[in-house]
GROMACS .gro file of C-alpha atoms in nm:
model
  273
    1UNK     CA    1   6.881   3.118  11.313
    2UNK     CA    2   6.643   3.250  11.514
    3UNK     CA    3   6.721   3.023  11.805
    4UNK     CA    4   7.077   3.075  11.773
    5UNK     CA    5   7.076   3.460  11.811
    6UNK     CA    6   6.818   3.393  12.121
    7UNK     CA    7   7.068   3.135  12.274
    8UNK     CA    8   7.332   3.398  12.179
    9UNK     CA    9   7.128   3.667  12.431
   10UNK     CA   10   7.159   3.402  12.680
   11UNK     CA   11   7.531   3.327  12.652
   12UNK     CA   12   7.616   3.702  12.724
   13UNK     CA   13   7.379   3.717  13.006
   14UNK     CA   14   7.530   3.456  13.159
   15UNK     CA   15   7.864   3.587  13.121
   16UNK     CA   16   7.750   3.860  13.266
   17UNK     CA   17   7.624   3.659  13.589
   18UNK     CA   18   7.957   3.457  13.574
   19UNK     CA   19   8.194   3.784  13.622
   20UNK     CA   20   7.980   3.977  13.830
   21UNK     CA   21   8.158   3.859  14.153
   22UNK     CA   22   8.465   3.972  14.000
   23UNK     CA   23   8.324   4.327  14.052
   24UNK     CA   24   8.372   4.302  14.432
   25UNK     CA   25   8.744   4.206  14.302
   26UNK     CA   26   8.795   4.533  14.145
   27UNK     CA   27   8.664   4.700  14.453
   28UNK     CA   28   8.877   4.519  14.696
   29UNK     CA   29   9.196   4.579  14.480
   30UNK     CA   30   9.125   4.980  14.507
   31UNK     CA   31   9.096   4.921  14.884
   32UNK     CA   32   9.443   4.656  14.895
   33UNK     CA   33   9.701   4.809  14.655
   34UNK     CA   34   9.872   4.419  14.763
   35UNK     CA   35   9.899   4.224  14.391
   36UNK     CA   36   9.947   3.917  14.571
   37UNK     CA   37   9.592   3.966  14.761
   38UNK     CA   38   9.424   4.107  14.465
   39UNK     CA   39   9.550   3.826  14.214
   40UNK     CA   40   9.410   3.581  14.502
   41UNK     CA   41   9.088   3.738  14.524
   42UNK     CA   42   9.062   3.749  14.133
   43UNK     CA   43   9.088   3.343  14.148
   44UNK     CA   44   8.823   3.324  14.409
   45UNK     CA   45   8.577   3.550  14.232
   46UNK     CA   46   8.637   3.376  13.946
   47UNK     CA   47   8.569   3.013  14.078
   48UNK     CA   48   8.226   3.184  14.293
   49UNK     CA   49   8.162   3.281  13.948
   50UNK     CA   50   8.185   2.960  13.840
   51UNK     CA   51   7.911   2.816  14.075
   52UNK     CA   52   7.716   3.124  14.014
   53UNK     CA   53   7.693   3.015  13.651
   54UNK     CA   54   7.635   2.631  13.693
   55UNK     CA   55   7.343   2.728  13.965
   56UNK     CA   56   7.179   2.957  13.715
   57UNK     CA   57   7.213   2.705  13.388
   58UNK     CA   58   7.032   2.410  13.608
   59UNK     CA   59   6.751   2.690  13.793
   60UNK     CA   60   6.668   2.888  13.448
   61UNK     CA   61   6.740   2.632  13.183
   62UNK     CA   62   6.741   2.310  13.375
   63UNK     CA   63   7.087   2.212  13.226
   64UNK     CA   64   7.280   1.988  13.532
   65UNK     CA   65   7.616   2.076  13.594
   66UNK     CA   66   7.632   1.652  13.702
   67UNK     CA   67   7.550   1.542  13.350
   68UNK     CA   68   7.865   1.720  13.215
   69UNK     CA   69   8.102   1.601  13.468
   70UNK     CA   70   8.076   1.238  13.428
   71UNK     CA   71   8.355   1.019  13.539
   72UNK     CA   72   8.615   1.060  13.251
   73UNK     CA   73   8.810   0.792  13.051
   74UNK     CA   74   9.174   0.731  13.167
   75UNK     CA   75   9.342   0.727  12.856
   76UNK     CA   76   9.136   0.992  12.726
   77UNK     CA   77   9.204   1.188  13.022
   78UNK     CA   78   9.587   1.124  13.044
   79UNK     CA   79   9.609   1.243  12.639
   80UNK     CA   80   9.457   1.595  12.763
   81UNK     CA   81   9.676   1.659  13.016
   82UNK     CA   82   9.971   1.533  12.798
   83UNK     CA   83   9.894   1.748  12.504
   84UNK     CA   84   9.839   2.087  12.786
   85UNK     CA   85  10.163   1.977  12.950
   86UNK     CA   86  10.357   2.004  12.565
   87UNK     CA   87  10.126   2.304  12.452
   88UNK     CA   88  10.197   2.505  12.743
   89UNK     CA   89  10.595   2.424  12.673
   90UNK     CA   90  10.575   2.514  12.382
   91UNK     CA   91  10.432   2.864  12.448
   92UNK     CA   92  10.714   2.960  12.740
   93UNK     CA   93  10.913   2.937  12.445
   94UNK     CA   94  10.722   3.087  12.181
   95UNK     CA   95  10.499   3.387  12.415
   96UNK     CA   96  10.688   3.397  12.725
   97UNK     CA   97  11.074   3.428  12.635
   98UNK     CA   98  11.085   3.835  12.671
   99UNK     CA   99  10.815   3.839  12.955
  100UNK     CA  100  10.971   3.624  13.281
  101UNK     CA  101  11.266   3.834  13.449
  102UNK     CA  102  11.409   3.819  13.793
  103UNK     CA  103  11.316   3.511  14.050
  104UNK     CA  104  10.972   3.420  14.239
  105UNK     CA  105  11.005   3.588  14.587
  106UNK     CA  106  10.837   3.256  14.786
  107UNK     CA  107  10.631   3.408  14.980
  108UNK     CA  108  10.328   3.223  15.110
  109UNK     CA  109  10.084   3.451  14.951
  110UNK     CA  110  10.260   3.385  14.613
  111UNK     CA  111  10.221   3.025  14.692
  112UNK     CA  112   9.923   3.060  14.808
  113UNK     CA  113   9.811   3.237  14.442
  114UNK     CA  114   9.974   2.971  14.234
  115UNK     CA  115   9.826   2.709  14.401
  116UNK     CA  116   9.458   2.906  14.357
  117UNK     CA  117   9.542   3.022  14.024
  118UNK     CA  118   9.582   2.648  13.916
  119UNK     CA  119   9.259   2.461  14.035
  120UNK     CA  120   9.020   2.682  14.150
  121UNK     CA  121   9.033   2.930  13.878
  122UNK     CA  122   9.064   2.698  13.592
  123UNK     CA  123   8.750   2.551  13.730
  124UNK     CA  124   8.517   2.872  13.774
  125UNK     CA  125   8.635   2.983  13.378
  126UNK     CA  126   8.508   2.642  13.264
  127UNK     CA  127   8.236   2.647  13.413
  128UNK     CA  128   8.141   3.026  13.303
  129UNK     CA  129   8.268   3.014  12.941
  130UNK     CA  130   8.238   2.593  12.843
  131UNK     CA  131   7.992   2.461  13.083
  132UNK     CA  132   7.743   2.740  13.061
  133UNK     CA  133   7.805   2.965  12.743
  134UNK     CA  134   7.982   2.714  12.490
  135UNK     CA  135   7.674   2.483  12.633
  136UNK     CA  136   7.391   2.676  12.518
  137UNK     CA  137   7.527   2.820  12.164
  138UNK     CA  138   7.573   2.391  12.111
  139UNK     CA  139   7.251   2.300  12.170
  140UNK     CA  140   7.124   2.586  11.969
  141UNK     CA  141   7.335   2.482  11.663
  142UNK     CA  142   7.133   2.183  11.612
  143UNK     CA  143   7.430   1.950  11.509
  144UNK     CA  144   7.538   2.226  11.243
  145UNK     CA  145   7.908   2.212  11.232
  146UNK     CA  146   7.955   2.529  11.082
  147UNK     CA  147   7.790   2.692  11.379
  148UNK     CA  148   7.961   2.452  11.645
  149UNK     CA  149   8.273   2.613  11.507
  150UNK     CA  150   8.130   2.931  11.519
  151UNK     CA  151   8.033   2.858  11.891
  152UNK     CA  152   8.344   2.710  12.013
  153UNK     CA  153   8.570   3.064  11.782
  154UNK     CA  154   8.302   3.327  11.997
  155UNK     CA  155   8.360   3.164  12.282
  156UNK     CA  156   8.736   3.185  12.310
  157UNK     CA  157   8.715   3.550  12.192
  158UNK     CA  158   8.550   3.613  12.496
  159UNK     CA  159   8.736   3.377  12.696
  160UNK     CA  160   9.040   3.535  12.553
  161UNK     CA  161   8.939   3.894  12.591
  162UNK     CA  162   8.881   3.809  12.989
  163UNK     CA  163   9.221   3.810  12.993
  164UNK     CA  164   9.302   4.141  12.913
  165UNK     CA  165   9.591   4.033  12.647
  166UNK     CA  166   9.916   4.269  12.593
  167UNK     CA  167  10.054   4.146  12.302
  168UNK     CA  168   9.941   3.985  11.951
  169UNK     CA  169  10.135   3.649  12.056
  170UNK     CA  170   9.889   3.641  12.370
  171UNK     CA  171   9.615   3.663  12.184
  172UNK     CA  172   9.669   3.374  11.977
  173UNK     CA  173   9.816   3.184  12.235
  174UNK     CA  174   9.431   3.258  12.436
  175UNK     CA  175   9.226   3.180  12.126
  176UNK     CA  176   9.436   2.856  12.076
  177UNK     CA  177   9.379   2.722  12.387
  178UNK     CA  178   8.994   2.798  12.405
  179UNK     CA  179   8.959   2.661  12.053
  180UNK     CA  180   9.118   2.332  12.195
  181UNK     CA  181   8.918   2.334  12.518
  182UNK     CA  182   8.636   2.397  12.327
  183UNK     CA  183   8.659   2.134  12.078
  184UNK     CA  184   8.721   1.858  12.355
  185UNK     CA  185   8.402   2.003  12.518
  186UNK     CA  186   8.218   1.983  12.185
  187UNK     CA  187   8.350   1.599  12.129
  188UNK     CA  188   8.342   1.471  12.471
  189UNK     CA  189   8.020   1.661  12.643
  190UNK     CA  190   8.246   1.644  12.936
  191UNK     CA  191   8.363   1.942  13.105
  192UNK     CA  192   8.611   1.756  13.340
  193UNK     CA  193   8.829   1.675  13.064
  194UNK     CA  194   8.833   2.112  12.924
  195UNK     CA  195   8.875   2.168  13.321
  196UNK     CA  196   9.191   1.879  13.316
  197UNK     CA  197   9.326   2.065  13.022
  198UNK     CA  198   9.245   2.447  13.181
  199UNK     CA  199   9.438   2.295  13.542
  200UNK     CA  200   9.733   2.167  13.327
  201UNK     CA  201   9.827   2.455  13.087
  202UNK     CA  202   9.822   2.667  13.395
  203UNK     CA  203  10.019   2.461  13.643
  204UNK     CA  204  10.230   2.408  13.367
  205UNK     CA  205  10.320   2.744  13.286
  206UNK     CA  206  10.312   2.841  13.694
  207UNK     CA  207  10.611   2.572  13.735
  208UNK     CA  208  10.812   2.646  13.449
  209UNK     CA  209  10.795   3.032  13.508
  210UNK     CA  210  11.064   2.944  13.819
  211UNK     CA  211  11.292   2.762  13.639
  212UNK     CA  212  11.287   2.980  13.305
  213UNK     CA  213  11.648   3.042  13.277
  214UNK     CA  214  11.749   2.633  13.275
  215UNK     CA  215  11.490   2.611  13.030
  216UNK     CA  216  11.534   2.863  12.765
  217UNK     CA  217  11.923   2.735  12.791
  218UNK     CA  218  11.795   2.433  12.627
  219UNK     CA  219  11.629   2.552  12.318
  220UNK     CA  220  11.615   2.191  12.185
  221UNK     CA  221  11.267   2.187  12.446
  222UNK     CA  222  11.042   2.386  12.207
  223UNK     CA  223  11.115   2.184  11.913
  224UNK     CA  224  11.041   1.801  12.180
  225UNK     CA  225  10.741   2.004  12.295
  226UNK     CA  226  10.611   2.104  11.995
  227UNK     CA  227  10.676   1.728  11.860
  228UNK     CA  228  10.498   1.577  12.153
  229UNK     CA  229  10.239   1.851  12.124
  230UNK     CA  230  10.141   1.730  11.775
  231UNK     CA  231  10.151   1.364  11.819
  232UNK     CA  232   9.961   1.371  12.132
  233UNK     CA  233   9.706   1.589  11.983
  234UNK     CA  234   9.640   1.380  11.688
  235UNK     CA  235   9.632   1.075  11.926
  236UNK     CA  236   9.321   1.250  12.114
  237UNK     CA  237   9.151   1.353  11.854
  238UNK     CA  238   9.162   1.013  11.721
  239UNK     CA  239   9.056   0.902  12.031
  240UNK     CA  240   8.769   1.165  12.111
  241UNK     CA  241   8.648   1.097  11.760
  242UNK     CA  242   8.538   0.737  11.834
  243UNK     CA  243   8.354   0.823  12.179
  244UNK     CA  244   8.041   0.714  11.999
  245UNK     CA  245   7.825   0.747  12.343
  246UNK     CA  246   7.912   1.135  12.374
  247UNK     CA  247   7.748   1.264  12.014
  248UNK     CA  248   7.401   1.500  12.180
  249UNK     CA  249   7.618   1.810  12.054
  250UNK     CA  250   7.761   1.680  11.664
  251UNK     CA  251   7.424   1.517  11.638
  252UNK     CA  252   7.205   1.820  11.734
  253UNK     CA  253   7.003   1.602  11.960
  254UNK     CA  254   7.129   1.790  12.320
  255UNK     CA  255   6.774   1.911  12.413
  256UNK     CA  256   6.585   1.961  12.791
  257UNK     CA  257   6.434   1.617  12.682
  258UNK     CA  258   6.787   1.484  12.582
  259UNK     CA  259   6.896   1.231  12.883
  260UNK     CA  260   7.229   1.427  12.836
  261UNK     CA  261   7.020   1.686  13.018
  262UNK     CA  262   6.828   1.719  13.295
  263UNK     CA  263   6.528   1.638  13.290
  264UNK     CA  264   6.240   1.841  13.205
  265UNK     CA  265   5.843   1.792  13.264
  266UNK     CA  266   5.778   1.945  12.909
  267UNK     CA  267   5.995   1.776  12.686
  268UNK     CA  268   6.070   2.054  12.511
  269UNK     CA  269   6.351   2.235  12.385
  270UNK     CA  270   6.428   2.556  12.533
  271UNK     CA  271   6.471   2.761  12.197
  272UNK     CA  272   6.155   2.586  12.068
  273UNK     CA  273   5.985   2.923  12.108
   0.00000   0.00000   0.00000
């Protein structure tokens, strides 16, 4: 327990290190009253935030960003995106419905922001909340389940509350999709496949926003999504659950000397204090 609450210190600290750039964010948007430039400069804090995160986890606790971005499985990869494509439909429907009004103005800076807001931001919150928080609260759990779900539930709280949610439907909606990130993290050990999902959900939801009136004239959408949602999940959790080669994190055996890990002169584990 002891090593979980230590690993816990660590987790907030390096949320901490992960958002600090977005602190030069809040500072430019009380300079440029401009939401298009602020909302850019949000998704390129958040990605340096990103790096800033994966730089300190392989300096401080020798964990290599490279050894959780291995080249991903095809079909495992094309059932993540599948299931964020129908998630994400299923939540213009269910979160969105009273929110969208009016049309997208087309400007290039709006472009410009939708287009950052679905890769490079994606990528920087994986990295600062799955690749380097979820990461060390795994390895700390020893294989416990109880505590991986524990992990993966704090996780998406704070993931969630990074988002500054309005509404109770928003909440869940957050919590729902960090739980799922961080249960394909937790199966695969691969955080391309939680950044695949992250990229998805978000396109998804960027694309649809402009054509939200065709859509919600076709309510017959929520109930295919939610369908396709459901079968495609099961389908990768099925999947995921026979990736016998990815099994450091269920097994408890994701240590410095793991060669999930990088490698470490001492052998040791770093909550073996």
């Amino acid at each position: 327990m002891r090593s979980y609450k230590k690993a816990f210190g660590n987790a907030v600290i390096m949320w901490i290190v992960g958002a600090s750039p977005i602190f030069f964010s809040v500072i430019y948007s009380i300079i440029d009253k401009d939401e298009n430039h602020n909302s850019i400069a949000m998704a390129i804090s958040l990605f340096i935030g990103g790096l800033l995160a994966a730089f300190v986890m392989s300096a401080e606790y020798k964990i290599c960003l490279k050894n959780y971005a291995v080249k991903p499985r095809a079909d495992i990869l094309l059932l993540v995106v599948l299931t964020a494509f129908f998630y994400m439909l299923c939540i213009m429907f269910i979160v969105y419905r009273n929110v969208l009004s009016g049309e997208p103005d087309g400007g290039a800076e709006e472009v410009i922001y939708l287009v950052l807001a679905s890769t490079i931001a994606p990528i920087g919150e994986e990295l600062i909340f799955r690749f380097a928080m979820l990461t060390l609260l795994l390895i700390a759990s020893n294989g416990s389940a109880i505590k991986h779900a524990v992990s993966i539930v704090l996780i998406s709280a704070a993931w969630m509350i990074m988002h500054f949610p309005s509404s109770f439907t928003r909440v869940a909606e957050l919590m729902a999709a960090g739980i799922i990130i961080g249960f394909i993290y937790l199966k695969s050990e691969n955080i391309i496949y939680s950044i695949a999902f992250h990229i998805t959900a978000n396109a998804t939801v960027y694309t649809l926003a402009c054509f939200y009136k065709q859509i919600y004239a076709r309510e017959y959408l929520l109930y295919i999504g939610l369908a396709l949602f459901v079968i495609c999940g099961i389908i990768l959790f099925l999947r995921m659950n026979n990736m016998k080669n990815n099994e450091a994190f269920l097994s408890g055996t994701a240590k410095i000397s793991s060669n999930r890990l990088q490698p470490h002169e001492n052998k040791s584990d770093i909550y073996e204090q």
